Amino acid sequence: MPKIPECDRCLLYSHNPHLVCVVHPTGPQGDSCLDFRLDPNAEAEELWQPERASYYNGELIVQPQQHWTREQQLELINWHPMFTGRCPQCNAEFDRDWSARVHWDCPECGWMDDTV
Ligand SMILES: [Zn+2]
């Protein structure tokens, strides 16, 4: 389909493989379109966001752990007390009885685990 780059951000774009847009079913003439209308939702998706966060009402919200990338999970091994046995903030050693542990808050410095 002869669509132009603007089509992806256009309110009139059909997102249909057989129809480019409502006004120009076979695509606009040339490389610009007089009927281009910026889609506010499409623009919002282009906001930069880190992997584990999203924008809600303009606020950057960090997602819970299940949205972490593999790289971030691997990185966790380097600093998280679950793996290192030490507080990432004050380096105090944690009790090694980890089996029953759910939270990793540090009793020494008050570091709070917000990853699990
Ligand atoms: Zn600590």
mmCIF file with all atom_site columns, C-alpha atoms and ligand atoms in Angstrom:
data_model
loop_
_atom_site.group_PDB
_atom_site.id
_atom_site.type_symbol
_atom_site.label_atom_id
_atom_site.label_alt_id
_atom_site.label_comp_id
_atom_site.label_asym_id
_atom_site.label_entity_id
_atom_site.label_seq_id
_atom_site.pdbx_PDB_ins_code
_atom_site.Cartn_x
_atom_site.Cartn_y
_atom_site.Cartn_z
_atom_site.occupancy
_atom_site.B_iso_or_equiv
_atom_site.pdbx_formal_charge
_atom_site.auth_seq_id
_atom_site.auth_comp_id
_atom_site.auth_asym_id
_atom_site.auth_atom_id
_atom_site.pdbx_PDB_model_num
ATOM   1   C  CA . MET A 1 1   ? 0.000   0.000   0.000  1.00 0.00 ? 1   MET A CA 1
ATOM   2   C  CA . PRO A 1 2   ? 1.427   3.417   -0.958 1.00 0.00 ? 2   PRO A CA 1
ATOM   3   C  CA . LYS A 1 3   ? 1.108   5.071   2.402  1.00 0.00 ? 3   LYS A CA 1
ATOM   4   C  CA . ILE A 1 4   ? 3.482   7.747   3.679  1.00 0.00 ? 4   ILE A CA 1
ATOM   5   C  CA . PRO A 1 5   ? 5.237   7.902   7.070  1.00 0.00 ? 5   PRO A CA 1
ATOM   6   C  CA . GLU A 1 6   ? 2.680   10.425  8.342  1.00 0.00 ? 6   GLU A CA 1
ATOM   7   C  CA . CYS A 1 7   ? -0.089  7.860   7.869  1.00 0.00 ? 7   CYS A CA 1
ATOM   8   C  CA . ASP A 1 8   ? 0.989   6.028   11.015 1.00 0.00 ? 8   ASP A CA 1
ATOM   9   C  CA . ARG A 1 9   ? 0.307   9.124   13.088 1.00 0.00 ? 9   ARG A CA 1
ATOM   10  C  CA . CYS A 1 10  ? -2.849  10.168  11.274 1.00 0.00 ? 10  CYS A CA 1
ATOM   11  C  CA . LEU A 1 11  ? -6.328  10.105  12.708 1.00 0.00 ? 11  LEU A CA 1
ATOM   12  C  CA . LEU A 1 12  ? -7.709  8.973   9.345  1.00 0.00 ? 12  LEU A CA 1
ATOM   13  C  CA . TYR A 1 13  ? -5.348  6.041   8.920  1.00 0.00 ? 13  TYR A CA 1
ATOM   14  C  CA . SER A 1 14  ? -7.408  2.861   8.803  1.00 0.00 ? 14  SER A CA 1
ATOM   15  C  CA . HIS A 1 15  ? -4.831  0.372   10.174 1.00 0.00 ? 15  HIS A CA 1
ATOM   16  C  CA . ASN A 1 16  ? -6.339  -1.996  7.642  1.00 0.00 ? 16  ASN A CA 1
ATOM   17  C  CA . PRO A 1 17  ? -4.106  -3.886  5.163  1.00 0.00 ? 17  PRO A CA 1
ATOM   18  C  CA . HIS A 1 18  ? -6.585  -3.359  2.326  1.00 0.00 ? 18  HIS A CA 1
ATOM   19  C  CA . LEU A 1 19  ? -7.400  0.298   2.937  1.00 0.00 ? 19  LEU A CA 1
ATOM   20  C  CA . VAL A 1 20  ? -4.885  3.052   3.651  1.00 0.00 ? 20  VAL A CA 1
ATOM   21  C  CA . CYS A 1 21  ? -7.228  5.701   4.943  1.00 0.00 ? 21  CYS A CA 1
ATOM   22  C  CA . VAL A 1 22  ? -10.781 6.909   5.035  1.00 0.00 ? 22  VAL A CA 1
ATOM   23  C  CA . VAL A 1 23  ? -10.126 9.826   2.674  1.00 0.00 ? 23  VAL A CA 1
ATOM   24  C  CA . HIS A 1 24  ? -7.554  8.163   0.412  1.00 0.00 ? 24  HIS A CA 1
ATOM   25  C  CA . PRO A 1 25  ? -8.380  4.438   0.258  1.00 0.00 ? 25  PRO A CA 1
ATOM   26  C  CA . THR A 1 26  ? -5.400  3.723   -1.990 1.00 0.00 ? 26  THR A CA 1
ATOM   27  C  CA . GLY A 1 27  ? -3.010  6.100   -0.268 1.00 0.00 ? 27  GLY A CA 1
ATOM   28  C  CA . PRO A 1 28  ? -2.241  9.811   -0.644 1.00 0.00 ? 28  PRO A CA 1
ATOM   29  C  CA . GLN A 1 29  ? -0.705  11.289  -3.815 1.00 0.00 ? 29  GLN A CA 1
ATOM   30  C  CA . GLY A 1 30  ? 2.972   12.171  -3.525 1.00 0.00 ? 30  GLY A CA 1
ATOM   31  C  CA . ASP A 1 31  ? 4.866   12.189  -0.259 1.00 0.00 ? 31  ASP A CA 1
ATOM   32  C  CA . SER A 1 32  ? 2.661   14.510  1.757  1.00 0.00 ? 32  SER A CA 1
ATOM   33  C  CA . CYS A 1 33  ? -1.045  14.511  2.483  1.00 0.00 ? 33  CYS A CA 1
ATOM   34  C  CA . LEU A 1 34  ? -3.342  17.522  2.651  1.00 0.00 ? 34  LEU A CA 1
ATOM   35  C  CA . ASP A 1 35  ? -5.822  15.608  4.779  1.00 0.00 ? 35  ASP A CA 1
ATOM   36  C  CA . PHE A 1 36  ? -3.317  14.601  7.421  1.00 0.00 ? 36  PHE A CA 1
ATOM   37  C  CA . ARG A 1 37  ? -4.768  14.920  10.924 1.00 0.00 ? 37  ARG A CA 1
ATOM   38  C  CA . LEU A 1 38  ? -2.484  14.204  13.805 1.00 0.00 ? 38  LEU A CA 1
ATOM   39  C  CA . ASP A 1 39  ? -3.815  11.393  15.966 1.00 0.00 ? 39  ASP A CA 1
ATOM   40  C  CA . PRO A 1 40  ? -3.296  12.417  19.611 1.00 0.00 ? 40  PRO A CA 1
ATOM   41  C  CA . ASN A 1 41  ? -3.146  8.773   20.701 1.00 0.00 ? 41  ASN A CA 1
ATOM   42  C  CA . ALA A 1 42  ? -0.495  7.907   18.149 1.00 0.00 ? 42  ALA A CA 1
ATOM   43  C  CA . GLU A 1 43  ? 1.575   10.857  19.326 1.00 0.00 ? 43  GLU A CA 1
ATOM   44  C  CA . ALA A 1 44  ? 1.317   9.733   22.948 1.00 0.00 ? 44  ALA A CA 1
ATOM   45  C  CA . GLU A 1 45  ? 2.779   6.344   22.043 1.00 0.00 ? 45  GLU A CA 1
ATOM   46  C  CA . GLU A 1 46  ? 5.895   8.056   20.764 1.00 0.00 ? 46  GLU A CA 1
ATOM   47  C  CA . LEU A 1 47  ? 6.755   9.456   24.172 1.00 0.00 ? 47  LEU A CA 1
ATOM   48  C  CA . TRP A 1 48  ? 9.959   7.927   25.341 1.00 0.00 ? 48  TRP A CA 1
ATOM   49  C  CA . GLN A 1 49  ? 9.416   5.391   28.082 1.00 0.00 ? 49  GLN A CA 1
ATOM   50  C  CA . PRO A 1 50  ? 11.815  3.051   29.820 1.00 0.00 ? 50  PRO A CA 1
ATOM   51  C  CA . GLU A 1 51  ? 11.100  -0.662  29.547 1.00 0.00 ? 51  GLU A CA 1
ATOM   52  C  CA . ARG A 1 52  ? 9.440   -1.094  32.909 1.00 0.00 ? 52  ARG A CA 1
ATOM   53  C  CA . ALA A 1 53  ? 7.506   2.151   33.032 1.00 0.00 ? 53  ALA A CA 1
ATOM   54  C  CA . SER A 1 54  ? 4.504   3.748   31.409 1.00 0.00 ? 54  SER A CA 1
ATOM   55  C  CA . TYR A 1 55  ? 2.935   7.143   31.295 1.00 0.00 ? 55  TYR A CA 1
ATOM   56  C  CA . TYR A 1 56  ? -0.405  7.580   32.988 1.00 0.00 ? 56  TYR A CA 1
ATOM   57  C  CA . ASN A 1 57  ? -1.802  11.101  32.954 1.00 0.00 ? 57  ASN A CA 1
ATOM   58  C  CA . GLY A 1 58  ? 1.667   12.390  32.240 1.00 0.00 ? 58  GLY A CA 1
ATOM   59  C  CA . GLU A 1 59  ? 3.182   10.610  35.251 1.00 0.00 ? 59  GLU A CA 1
ATOM   60  C  CA . LEU A 1 60  ? 5.877   8.036   34.755 1.00 0.00 ? 60  LEU A CA 1
ATOM   61  C  CA . ILE A 1 61  ? 4.712   4.863   36.496 1.00 0.00 ? 61  ILE A CA 1
ATOM   62  C  CA . VAL A 1 62  ? 7.083   1.990   37.105 1.00 0.00 ? 62  VAL A CA 1
ATOM   63  C  CA . GLN A 1 63  ? 5.571   -1.382  36.380 1.00 0.00 ? 63  GLN A CA 1
ATOM   64  C  CA . PRO A 1 64  ? 5.874   -4.399  38.668 1.00 0.00 ? 64  PRO A CA 1
ATOM   65  C  CA . GLN A 1 65  ? 8.494   -7.050  38.166 1.00 0.00 ? 65  GLN A CA 1
ATOM   66  C  CA . GLN A 1 66  ? 6.728   -9.186  35.579 1.00 0.00 ? 66  GLN A CA 1
ATOM   67  C  CA . HIS A 1 67  ? 7.348   -6.430  33.024 1.00 0.00 ? 67  HIS A CA 1
ATOM   68  C  CA . TRP A 1 68  ? 11.084  -6.483  33.529 1.00 0.00 ? 68  TRP A CA 1
ATOM   69  C  CA . THR A 1 69  ? 13.255  -7.333  30.599 1.00 0.00 ? 69  THR A CA 1
ATOM   70  C  CA . ARG A 1 70  ? 15.636  -10.262 30.698 1.00 0.00 ? 70  ARG A CA 1
ATOM   71  C  CA . GLU A 1 71  ? 18.559  -7.827  30.928 1.00 0.00 ? 71  GLU A CA 1
ATOM   72  C  CA . GLN A 1 72  ? 17.072  -6.159  33.983 1.00 0.00 ? 72  GLN A CA 1
ATOM   73  C  CA . GLN A 1 73  ? 16.425  -9.529  35.583 1.00 0.00 ? 73  GLN A CA 1
ATOM   74  C  CA . LEU A 1 74  ? 20.031  -10.530 34.965 1.00 0.00 ? 74  LEU A CA 1
ATOM   75  C  CA . GLU A 1 75  ? 21.191  -7.219  36.379 1.00 0.00 ? 75  GLU A CA 1
ATOM   76  C  CA . LEU A 1 76  ? 19.196  -7.937  39.525 1.00 0.00 ? 76  LEU A CA 1
ATOM   77  C  CA . ILE A 1 77  ? 21.534  -10.837 40.254 1.00 0.00 ? 77  ILE A CA 1
ATOM   78  C  CA . ASN A 1 78  ? 24.395  -8.371  40.660 1.00 0.00 ? 78  ASN A CA 1
ATOM   79  C  CA . TRP A 1 79  ? 22.880  -6.326  43.434 1.00 0.00 ? 79  TRP A CA 1
ATOM   80  C  CA . HIS A 1 80  ? 19.702  -7.813  44.854 1.00 0.00 ? 80  HIS A CA 1
ATOM   81  C  CA . PRO A 1 81  ? 20.084  -9.297  48.366 1.00 0.00 ? 81  PRO A CA 1
ATOM   82  C  CA . MET A 1 82  ? 18.135  -12.337 47.155 1.00 0.00 ? 82  MET A CA 1
ATOM   83  C  CA . PHE A 1 83  ? 21.277  -13.190 45.161 1.00 0.00 ? 83  PHE A CA 1
ATOM   84  C  CA . THR A 1 84  ? 24.107  -11.339 46.868 1.00 0.00 ? 84  THR A CA 1
ATOM   85  C  CA . GLY A 1 85  ? 23.010  -11.818 50.490 1.00 0.00 ? 85  GLY A CA 1
ATOM   86  C  CA . ARG A 1 86  ? 23.880  -8.191  51.162 1.00 0.00 ? 86  ARG A CA 1
ATOM   87  C  CA . CYS A 1 87  ? 22.045  -4.914  51.403 1.00 0.00 ? 87  CYS A CA 1
ATOM   88  C  CA . PRO A 1 88  ? 22.674  -2.929  48.201 1.00 0.00 ? 88  PRO A CA 1
ATOM   89  C  CA . GLN A 1 89  ? 22.698  0.305   50.194 1.00 0.00 ? 89  GLN A CA 1
ATOM   90  C  CA . CYS A 1 90  ? 24.792  -0.324  53.339 1.00 0.00 ? 90  CYS A CA 1
ATOM   91  C  CA . ASN A 1 91  ? 26.237  -3.732  52.404 1.00 0.00 ? 91  ASN A CA 1
ATOM   92  C  CA . ALA A 1 92  ? 25.025  -5.313  55.656 1.00 0.00 ? 92  ALA A CA 1
ATOM   93  C  CA . GLU A 1 93  ? 24.785  -9.072  55.416 1.00 0.00 ? 93  GLU A CA 1
ATOM   94  C  CA . PHE A 1 94  ? 21.318  -10.556 55.403 1.00 0.00 ? 94  PHE A CA 1
ATOM   95  C  CA . ASP A 1 95  ? 20.179  -13.518 57.415 1.00 0.00 ? 95  ASP A CA 1
ATOM   96  C  CA . ARG A 1 96  ? 20.880  -16.526 55.244 1.00 0.00 ? 96  ARG A CA 1
ATOM   97  C  CA . ASP A 1 97  ? 17.556  -18.177 55.981 1.00 0.00 ? 97  ASP A CA 1
ATOM   98  C  CA . TRP A 1 98  ? 16.048  -16.972 52.744 1.00 0.00 ? 98  TRP A CA 1
ATOM   99  C  CA . SER A 1 99  ? 13.475  -19.695 52.154 1.00 0.00 ? 99  SER A CA 1
ATOM   100 C  CA . ALA A 1 100 ? 10.727  -18.008 54.137 1.00 0.00 ? 100 ALA A CA 1
ATOM   101 C  CA . ARG A 1 101 ? 11.733  -14.514 53.148 1.00 0.00 ? 101 ARG A CA 1
ATOM   102 C  CA . VAL A 1 102 ? 9.330   -12.425 51.126 1.00 0.00 ? 102 VAL A CA 1
ATOM   103 C  CA . HIS A 1 103 ? 10.601  -8.910  51.730 1.00 0.00 ? 103 HIS A CA 1
ATOM   104 C  CA . TRP A 1 104 ? 14.216  -7.866  51.668 1.00 0.00 ? 104 TRP A CA 1
ATOM   105 C  CA . ASP A 1 105 ? 14.005  -4.692  53.693 1.00 0.00 ? 105 ASP A CA 1
ATOM   106 C  CA . CYS A 1 106 ? 17.294  -3.977  55.457 1.00 0.00 ? 106 CYS A CA 1
ATOM   107 C  CA . PRO A 1 107 ? 17.116  -3.797  59.258 1.00 0.00 ? 107 PRO A CA 1
ATOM   108 C  CA . GLU A 1 108 ? 20.415  -1.894  59.342 1.00 0.00 ? 108 GLU A CA 1
ATOM   109 C  CA . CYS A 1 109 ? 19.824  1.106   57.107 1.00 0.00 ? 109 CYS A CA 1
ATOM   110 C  CA . GLY A 1 110 ? 16.130  0.864   56.330 1.00 0.00 ? 110 GLY A CA 1
ATOM   111 C  CA . TRP A 1 111 ? 16.603  0.049   52.647 1.00 0.00 ? 111 TRP A CA 1
ATOM   112 C  CA . MET A 1 112 ? 13.278  -1.106  51.240 1.00 0.00 ? 112 MET A CA 1
ATOM   113 C  CA . ASP A 1 113 ? 13.000  -3.727  48.587 1.00 0.00 ? 113 ASP A CA 1
ATOM   114 C  CA . ASP A 1 114 ? 10.512  -2.591  45.964 1.00 0.00 ? 114 ASP A CA 1
ATOM   115 C  CA . THR A 1 115 ? 11.282  -5.231  43.353 1.00 0.00 ? 115 THR A CA 1
ATOM   116 C  CA . VAL A 1 116 ? 9.166   -8.089  44.682 1.00 0.00 ? 116 VAL A CA 1
HETATM 117 ZN ZN . ZN  B 2 .   ? 21.134  -1.734  54.560 1.00 0.00 ? 1   ZN  B ZN 1
#
